[in-house]
Amino acid sequence: MKAIENRTARCKQNDLALQDTIYAIGSKWKMRIFRSMCFGNIRFAEIEKSLTGITKRTLSKELKELEVNQLITRKAYPDQPSKAEYKLTSYARTLIPMINEMVRWGTEHRQMIIKGQKTA
Amino acid sequence: MKAIENRTARCKQNDLALQDTIYAIGSKWKMRIFRSMCFGNIRFAEIEKSLTGITKRTLSKELKELEVNQLITRKAYPDQPSKAEYKLTSYARTLIPMINEMVRWGTEHRQMIIKGQKTA
DNA sequence: CAGATCGGTATACCGGAGTATACCTGATAA
DNA sequence: TTATCAGGTATACTCCGGTATACCGATCTG
């Protein structure tokens, strides 16, 4: 049946797309870094502070990967206490709806869990 | 400044929500399994076939975790060639907008990459 | 002078997510 | 008889994402 073949192909394609997304920003930290930056944080230390538990090394590495993937830009100033600014690219902003959905769901999920503890 | 405190607190809360989401369905396979099921796949073998590369062991483990988190239900029939059906819970369906966003972005991202190869 | 700040790098290490492979049951088909 | 199917489990292993810790240069602060 051609219809079934199409359906299967579409399923595979969607899976591929999902894989791509997960590959680009799916790690323990990338989305969280990204979200922090959406929130207005642009300095290394600001981002670090906003993400409890992240190490400098990890943050540094993840920022580099985000830069390579053209999701952020880095501008360093040769100032005295060194200074760098990270900014989302306009392309990265296409990710915002997704992140918002994730935040929304996480918020509702937490409420569900809390409520669930009462009854169950 | 109170405004800044509020902003910081809100930032932390959003980060927490994002963490929760990632914790619940963020792994190499969970979202992909979930998406496959959205697509109509309900049998173990169907899901397995739709996700190239997954092993039985991994699929089995991930399905169990999804069940524990009340995102899917499992119904086993004591038939001859054993049979089981997995279904999304209505609660799980609240994840669909998010998954759709991820598929959408992945699709566009791939197109961008392909185009980018021409010019850059 | 010691100590702090900013934005990192260097080195060494570990845990656990995911993999590979073989095997199980119980019925049915060739 | 042997093989096949679905839906798994058992055991052993590997790899690498992330951690821990220390350190750097340049400056300014007390």
mmCIF file of C-alpha atoms (C1' of nucleotides) in Angstrom:
data_model
loop_
_atom_site.group_PDB
_atom_site.id
_atom_site.type_symbol
_atom_site.label_atom_id
_atom_site.label_comp_id
_atom_site.label_asym_id
_atom_site.label_seq_id
_atom_site.Cartn_x
_atom_site.Cartn_y
_atom_site.Cartn_z
ATOM 1 C CA MET A 1 0.000 0.000 0.000
ATOM 2 C CA LYS A 2 1.394 3.336 -1.004
ATOM 3 C CA ALA A 3 -0.302 5.135 1.861
ATOM 4 C CA ILE A 4 1.502 2.997 4.386
ATOM 5 C CA GLU A 5 4.835 3.530 2.696
ATOM 6 C CA ASN A 6 4.298 7.262 2.813
ATOM 7 C CA ARG A 7 3.356 7.122 6.432
ATOM 8 C CA THR A 8 6.446 5.115 7.306
ATOM 9 C CA ALA A 9 8.656 7.451 5.332
ATOM 10 C CA ARG A 10 7.145 10.459 7.040
ATOM 11 C CA CYS A 11 7.681 8.805 10.394
ATOM 12 C CA LYS A 12 11.354 8.256 9.602
ATOM 13 C CA GLN A 13 11.750 11.818 8.406
ATOM 14 C CA ASN A 14 10.253 13.233 11.558
ATOM 15 C CA ASP A 15 12.523 11.009 13.577
ATOM 16 C CA LEU A 16 15.487 12.336 11.658
ATOM 17 C CA ALA A 17 14.437 15.914 12.338
ATOM 18 C CA LEU A 18 14.076 15.161 16.009
ATOM 19 C CA GLN A 19 17.516 13.566 16.038
ATOM 20 C CA ASP A 20 18.967 16.688 14.450
ATOM 21 C CA THR A 21 17.442 18.898 17.104
ATOM 22 C CA ILE A 22 18.648 16.683 19.904
ATOM 23 C CA TYR A 23 22.075 16.590 18.340
ATOM 24 C CA ALA A 24 22.304 20.369 18.080
ATOM 25 C CA ILE A 25 21.092 21.334 21.519
ATOM 26 C CA GLY A 26 20.355 18.163 23.409
ATOM 27 C CA SER A 27 22.810 17.731 26.232
ATOM 28 C CA LYS A 28 22.659 18.231 29.919
ATOM 29 C CA TRP A 29 23.455 21.915 29.637
ATOM 30 C CA LYS A 30 22.975 23.421 26.172
ATOM 31 C CA MET A 31 19.278 24.190 26.441
ATOM 32 C CA ARG A 32 19.725 25.572 29.909
ATOM 33 C CA ILE A 33 22.556 27.826 28.801
ATOM 34 C CA PHE A 34 20.479 28.904 25.881
ATOM 35 C CA ARG A 35 17.512 29.700 28.064
ATOM 36 C CA SER A 36 19.658 31.664 30.458
ATOM 37 C CA MET A 37 20.870 33.723 27.532
ATOM 38 C CA CYS A 38 17.334 34.280 26.308
ATOM 39 C CA PHE A 39 16.749 35.724 29.715
ATOM 40 C CA GLY A 40 19.326 38.394 29.115
ATOM 41 C CA ASN A 41 22.510 36.927 30.491
ATOM 42 C CA ILE A 42 25.442 37.637 28.238
ATOM 43 C CA ARG A 43 28.553 37.468 30.419
ATOM 44 C CA PHE A 44 30.369 34.256 31.237
ATOM 45 C CA ALA A 45 30.024 34.777 34.969
ATOM 46 C CA GLU A 46 26.342 35.692 34.676
ATOM 47 C CA ILE A 47 25.525 32.501 32.885
ATOM 48 C CA GLU A 48 27.662 30.504 35.284
ATOM 49 C CA LYS A 49 25.867 31.972 38.267
ATOM 50 C CA SER A 50 22.444 31.343 36.794
ATOM 51 C CA LEU A 51 23.092 27.634 36.310
ATOM 52 C CA THR A 52 23.773 26.052 39.669
ATOM 53 C CA GLY A 53 26.241 23.225 39.404
ATOM 54 C CA ILE A 54 27.873 23.945 36.095
ATOM 55 C CA THR A 55 31.672 24.099 36.064
ATOM 56 C CA LYS A 56 33.742 26.656 34.195
ATOM 57 C CA ARG A 57 35.176 23.958 32.016
ATOM 58 C CA THR A 58 31.806 22.619 31.002
ATOM 59 C CA LEU A 59 30.353 26.057 30.393
ATOM 60 C CA SER A 60 33.346 27.008 28.289
ATOM 61 C CA LYS A 61 33.090 23.870 26.220
ATOM 62 C CA GLU A 62 29.356 24.147 25.672
ATOM 63 C CA LEU A 63 29.587 27.791 24.682
ATOM 64 C CA LYS A 64 32.177 26.875 22.097
ATOM 65 C CA GLU A 65 29.951 24.201 20.647
ATOM 66 C CA LEU A 66 27.018 26.582 20.502
ATOM 67 C CA GLU A 67 29.268 29.064 18.716
ATOM 68 C CA VAL A 68 30.400 26.454 16.202
ATOM 69 C CA ASN A 69 26.772 25.670 15.497
ATOM 70 C CA GLN A 70 26.146 29.343 14.889
ATOM 71 C CA LEU A 71 23.662 29.657 17.685
ATOM 72 C CA ILE A 72 25.650 32.244 19.603
ATOM 73 C CA THR A 73 28.396 34.754 18.896
ATOM 74 C CA ARG A 74 31.308 35.584 21.128
ATOM 75 C CA LYS A 75 32.895 38.990 21.349
ATOM 76 C CA ALA A 76 35.954 39.359 23.565
ATOM 77 C CA TYR A 77 37.278 42.671 24.784
ATOM 78 C CA PRO A 78 40.974 42.986 25.634
ATOM 79 C CA ASP A 79 40.113 44.687 28.887
ATOM 80 C CA GLN A 80 41.898 44.406 32.188
ATOM 81 C CA PRO A 81 39.734 41.983 34.048
ATOM 82 C CA SER A 82 39.023 40.084 30.879
ATOM 83 C CA LYS A 83 35.623 40.502 29.357
ATOM 84 C CA ALA A 84 33.542 38.602 26.892
ATOM 85 C CA GLU A 85 30.016 38.940 25.660
ATOM 86 C CA TYR A 86 27.904 36.131 24.316
ATOM 87 C CA LYS A 87 24.853 36.807 22.254
ATOM 88 C CA LEU A 88 22.226 34.700 20.584
ATOM 89 C CA THR A 89 22.221 34.836 16.832
ATOM 90 C CA SER A 90 18.998 35.665 15.087
ATOM 91 C CA TYR A 91 18.985 32.086 13.888
ATOM 92 C CA ALA A 92 19.088 30.859 17.462
ATOM 93 C CA ARG A 93 15.951 32.821 18.165
ATOM 94 C CA THR A 94 14.029 30.333 16.054
ATOM 95 C CA LEU A 95 14.570 27.966 18.972
ATOM 96 C CA ILE A 96 12.669 30.126 21.417
ATOM 97 C CA PRO A 97 9.212 28.646 20.827
ATOM 98 C CA MET A 98 10.635 25.218 21.538
ATOM 99 C CA ILE A 99 12.367 26.261 24.724
ATOM 100 C CA ASN A 100 9.223 28.035 25.861
ATOM 101 C CA GLU A 101 7.233 24.867 25.309
ATOM 102 C CA MET A 102 9.758 22.951 27.370
ATOM 103 C CA VAL A 103 9.628 25.447 30.203
ATOM 104 C CA ARG A 104 5.842 25.479 30.098
ATOM 105 C CA TRP A 105 5.612 21.718 30.236
ATOM 106 C CA GLY A 106 8.179 21.438 33.015
ATOM 107 C CA THR A 107 6.245 23.944 35.083
ATOM 108 C CA GLU A 108 2.959 22.114 34.655
ATOM 109 C CA HIS A 109 4.639 18.782 35.235
ATOM 110 C CA ARG A 110 6.013 19.941 38.563
ATOM 111 C CA GLN A 111 2.580 21.130 39.632
ATOM 112 C CA MET A 112 1.118 17.796 38.634
ATOM 113 C CA ILE A 113 3.715 15.935 40.673
ATOM 114 C CA ILE A 114 3.069 18.087 43.726
ATOM 115 C CA LYS A 115 -0.680 17.651 43.434
ATOM 116 C CA GLY A 116 -0.265 13.955 42.772
ATOM 117 C CA GLN A 117 1.458 13.532 46.087
ATOM 118 C CA LYS A 118 -1.672 14.657 47.903
ATOM 119 C CA THR A 119 -4.055 12.191 46.356
ATOM 120 C CA ALA A 120 -1.794 9.295 45.429
ATOM 121 C CA MET B 1 16.446 46.323 43.745
ATOM 122 C CA LYS B 2 13.361 44.216 44.018
ATOM 123 C CA ALA B 3 12.861 44.071 40.277
ATOM 124 C CA ILE B 4 16.232 42.456 39.778
ATOM 125 C CA GLU B 5 15.594 39.935 42.529
ATOM 126 C CA ASN B 6 12.348 38.980 40.894
ATOM 127 C CA ARG B 7 14.015 38.652 37.551
ATOM 128 C CA THR B 8 16.726 36.426 38.978
ATOM 129 C CA ALA B 9 14.199 34.303 40.812
ATOM 130 C CA ARG B 10 12.128 33.923 37.669
ATOM 131 C CA CYS B 11 15.233 32.924 35.758
ATOM 132 C CA LYS B 12 16.012 30.236 38.303
ATOM 133 C CA GLN B 13 12.441 28.975 38.239
ATOM 134 C CA ASN B 14 12.435 28.681 34.485
ATOM 135 C CA ASP B 15 15.718 26.849 34.658
ATOM 136 C CA LEU B 16 14.220 24.450 37.161
ATOM 137 C CA ALA B 17 11.263 23.807 34.889
ATOM 138 C CA LEU B 18 13.565 23.141 31.980
ATOM 139 C CA GLN B 19 15.588 20.750 34.114
ATOM 140 C CA ASP B 20 12.424 18.876 35.023
ATOM 141 C CA THR B 21 11.475 18.482 31.398
ATOM 142 C CA ILE B 22 14.922 17.298 30.433
ATOM 143 C CA TYR B 23 14.909 14.899 33.342
ATOM 144 C CA ALA B 24 11.562 13.393 32.376
ATOM 145 C CA ILE B 25 12.119 12.901 28.673
ATOM 146 C CA GLY B 26 15.614 14.053 27.887
ATOM 147 C CA SER B 27 17.768 11.124 26.905
ATOM 148 C CA LYS B 28 19.054 9.799 23.666
ATOM 149 C CA TRP B 29 15.884 7.874 22.986
ATOM 150 C CA LYS B 30 12.862 8.920 25.061
ATOM 151 C CA MET B 31 11.646 11.735 22.853
ATOM 152 C CA ARG B 32 12.152 9.659 19.769
ATOM 153 C CA ILE B 33 10.213 6.762 21.231
ATOM 154 C CA PHE B 34 7.534 9.156 22.270
ATOM 155 C CA ARG B 35 7.323 10.676 18.823
ATOM 156 C CA SER B 36 7.126 7.264 17.216
ATOM 157 C CA MET B 37 4.203 6.448 19.457
ATOM 158 C CA CYS B 38 2.498 9.731 18.607
ATOM 159 C CA PHE B 39 2.740 8.528 15.075
ATOM 160 C CA GLY B 40 0.622 5.518 15.866
ATOM 161 C CA ASN B 41 3.125 2.842 16.736
ATOM 162 C CA ILE B 42 1.988 0.832 19.710
ATOM 163 C CA ARG B 43 3.748 -2.525 19.438
ATOM 164 C CA PHE B 44 7.232 -3.193 20.735
ATOM 165 C CA ALA B 45 8.466 -4.367 17.359
ATOM 166 C CA GLU B 46 6.861 -1.445 15.547
ATOM 167 C CA ILE B 47 8.637 1.073 17.708
ATOM 168 C CA GLU B 48 11.868 -0.860 17.441
ATOM 169 C CA LYS B 49 11.663 -0.872 13.672
ATOM 170 C CA SER B 50 10.875 2.833 13.471
ATOM 171 C CA LEU B 51 14.001 3.805 15.425
ATOM 172 C CA THR B 52 17.046 2.645 13.535
ATOM 173 C CA GLY B 53 19.818 1.639 15.857
ATOM 174 C CA ILE B 54 17.960 1.084 19.096
ATOM 175 C CA THR B 55 18.500 -2.239 20.849
ATOM 176 C CA LYS B 56 15.798 -4.327 22.470
ATOM 177 C CA ARG B 57 17.384 -3.826 25.832
ATOM 178 C CA THR B 58 17.440 -0.064 25.548
ATOM 179 C CA LEU B 59 13.925 0.133 24.190
ATOM 180 C CA SER B 60 12.661 -2.087 26.974
ATOM 181 C CA LYS B 61 14.363 0.009 29.625
ATOM 182 C CA GLU B 62 13.188 3.319 28.231
ATOM 183 C CA LEU B 63 9.615 2.111 27.883
ATOM 184 C CA LYS B 64 9.659 1.082 31.527
ATOM 185 C CA GLU B 65 10.876 4.491 32.571
ATOM 186 C CA LEU B 66 8.226 6.201 30.502
ATOM 187 C CA GLU B 67 5.660 3.960 32.165
ATOM 188 C CA VAL B 68 6.925 4.796 35.644
ATOM 189 C CA ASN B 69 6.616 8.474 34.782
ATOM 190 C CA GLN B 70 3.025 7.853 33.725
ATOM 191 C CA LEU B 71 3.621 8.938 30.187
ATOM 192 C CA ILE B 72 2.650 5.597 28.670
ATOM 193 C CA THR B 73 0.674 2.541 29.665
ATOM 194 C CA ARG B 74 1.534 -1.048 28.927
ATOM 195 C CA LYS B 75 -1.050 -3.744 28.344
ATOM 196 C CA ALA B 76 0.223 -7.280 27.851
ATOM 197 C CA TYR B 77 -1.858 -10.051 26.353
ATOM 198 C CA PRO B 78 -1.077 -13.661 27.300
ATOM 199 C CA ASP B 79 -1.217 -14.687 23.676
ATOM 200 C CA GLN B 80 0.927 -17.253 21.957
ATOM 201 C CA PRO B 81 3.488 -15.146 20.247
ATOM 202 C CA SER B 82 3.558 -12.721 23.116
ATOM 203 C CA LYS B 83 1.867 -9.427 22.588
ATOM 204 C CA ALA B 84 1.988 -6.071 24.265
ATOM 205 C CA GLU B 85 0.494 -2.714 23.499
ATOM 206 C CA TYR B 86 1.916 0.591 24.562
ATOM 207 C CA LYS B 87 -0.203 3.691 24.588
ATOM 208 C CA LEU B 88 0.356 7.300 25.430
ATOM 209 C CA THR B 89 -1.522 8.533 28.437
ATOM 210 C CA SER B 90 -3.660 11.603 28.050
ATOM 211 C CA TYR B 91 -1.136 13.347 30.250
ATOM 212 C CA ALA B 92 1.627 12.497 27.804
ATOM 213 C CA ARG B 93 -0.311 14.239 25.082
ATOM 214 C CA THR B 94 0.493 17.538 26.757
ATOM 215 C CA LEU B 95 4.011 16.964 25.433
ATOM 216 C CA ILE B 96 2.932 16.960 21.820
ATOM 217 C CA PRO B 97 3.286 20.705 21.186
ATOM 218 C CA MET B 98 6.844 20.505 22.428
ATOM 219 C CA ILE B 99 7.759 17.525 20.296
ATOM 220 C CA ASN B 100 6.182 19.186 17.295
ATOM 221 C CA GLU B 101 8.284 22.265 17.883
ATOM 222 C CA MET B 102 11.368 20.116 18.035
ATOM 223 C CA VAL B 103 10.517 18.309 14.820
ATOM 224 C CA ARG B 104 9.749 21.597 13.129
ATOM 225 C CA TRP B 105 13.021 23.153 14.188
ATOM 226 C CA GLY B 106 15.039 20.089 13.224
ATOM 227 C CA THR B 107 13.475 20.131 9.782
ATOM 228 C CA GLU B 108 14.257 23.787 9.224
ATOM 229 C CA HIS B 109 17.712 23.380 10.673
ATOM 230 C CA ARG B 110 18.534 20.631 8.213
ATOM 231 C CA GLN B 111 17.382 22.778 5.329
ATOM 232 C CA MET B 112 19.520 25.618 6.605
ATOM 233 C CA ILE B 113 22.555 23.363 6.802
ATOM 234 C CA ILE B 114 22.024 22.085 3.277
ATOM 235 C CA LYS B 115 21.592 25.596 1.904
ATOM 236 C CA GLY B 116 24.542 26.808 3.936
ATOM 237 C CA GLN B 117 26.785 24.351 2.172
ATOM 238 C CA LYS B 118 26.127 26.045 -1.140
ATOM 239 C CA THR B 119 26.998 29.566 -0.094
ATOM 240 C CA ALA B 120 29.490 29.026 2.707
ATOM 241 C "C1'" DC C 1 51.822 42.892 50.124
ATOM 242 C "C1'" DA C 2 47.722 39.556 49.950
ATOM 243 C "C1'" DG C 3 43.388 38.812 47.909
ATOM 244 C "C1'" DA C 4 39.759 39.296 44.644
ATOM 245 C "C1'" DT C 5 37.845 39.533 39.849
ATOM 246 C "C1'" DC C 6 37.064 37.736 34.940
ATOM 247 C "C1'" DG C 7 37.317 34.371 31.648
ATOM 248 C "C1'" DG C 8 39.079 30.975 30.821
ATOM 249 C "C1'" DT C 9 42.837 26.341 30.165
ATOM 250 C "C1'" DA C 10 45.233 21.769 31.744
ATOM 251 C "C1'" DT C 11 45.039 17.424 33.602
ATOM 252 C "C1'" DA C 12 43.128 13.549 35.462
ATOM 253 C "C1'" DC C 13 39.298 10.990 36.472
ATOM 254 C "C1'" DC C 14 34.618 8.547 36.935
ATOM 255 C "C1'" DG C 15 29.859 6.884 36.516
ATOM 256 C "C1'" DG C 16 26.320 5.475 34.111
ATOM 257 C "C1'" DA C 17 23.835 5.646 29.672
ATOM 258 C "C1'" DG C 18 23.855 2.946 25.974
ATOM 259 C "C1'" DT C 19 25.730 -1.312 23.295
ATOM 260 C "C1'" DA C 20 26.577 -6.186 21.910
ATOM 261 C "C1'" DT C 21 25.301 -10.691 22.152
ATOM 262 C "C1'" DA C 22 23.124 -14.585 23.641
ATOM 263 C "C1'" DC C 23 19.226 -16.629 25.505
ATOM 264 C "C1'" DC C 24 14.163 -17.461 27.213
ATOM 265 C "C1'" DT C 25 8.945 -18.950 26.709
ATOM 266 C "C1'" DG C 26 5.233 -20.977 24.319
ATOM 267 C "C1'" DA C 27 2.743 -21.685 20.253
ATOM 268 C "C1'" DT C 28 2.546 -22.207 15.402
ATOM 269 C "C1'" DA C 29 4.194 -23.293 10.631
ATOM 270 C "C1'" DA C 30 7.026 -25.959 7.117
ATOM 271 C "C1'" DT D 1 12.332 -31.674 13.828
ATOM 272 C "C1'" DT D 2 13.795 -27.345 13.377
ATOM 273 C "C1'" DA D 3 12.702 -22.792 12.726
ATOM 274 C "C1'" DT D 4 10.106 -18.589 13.491
ATOM 275 C "C1'" DC D 5 7.607 -15.014 15.861
ATOM 276 C "C1'" DA D 6 6.876 -11.424 19.714
ATOM 277 C "C1'" DG D 7 8.592 -9.407 23.530
ATOM 278 C "C1'" DG D 8 11.441 -9.340 26.196
ATOM 279 C "C1'" DT D 9 15.849 -10.638 30.156
ATOM 280 C "C1'" DA D 10 20.931 -11.535 31.542
ATOM 281 C "C1'" DT D 11 25.548 -10.469 31.452
ATOM 282 C "C1'" DA D 12 29.371 -8.071 30.307
ATOM 283 C "C1'" DC D 13 31.430 -4.291 28.424
ATOM 284 C "C1'" DT D 14 32.684 0.516 26.395
ATOM 285 C "C1'" DC D 15 32.878 5.157 25.828
ATOM 286 C "C1'" DC D 16 32.604 9.837 26.607
ATOM 287 C "C1'" DG D 17 29.960 13.694 28.769
ATOM 288 C "C1'" DG D 18 30.624 15.856 32.637
ATOM 289 C "C1'" DT D 19 33.322 16.621 37.156
ATOM 290 C "C1'" DA D 20 37.038 18.109 40.299
ATOM 291 C "C1'" DT D 21 40.806 20.785 41.070
ATOM 292 C "C1'" DA D 22 44.393 23.655 40.221
ATOM 293 C "C1'" DC D 23 46.266 27.233 37.707
ATOM 294 C "C1'" DC D 24 47.004 31.396 34.393
ATOM 295 C "C1'" DG D 25 47.479 36.780 33.191
ATOM 296 C "C1'" DA D 26 46.375 41.281 33.998
ATOM 297 C "C1'" DT D 27 44.335 44.697 37.001
ATOM 298 C "C1'" DC D 28 42.316 47.003 40.997
ATOM 299 C "C1'" DT D 29 41.319 47.204 45.865
ATOM 300 C "C1'" DG D 30 42.426 47.478 50.799
#
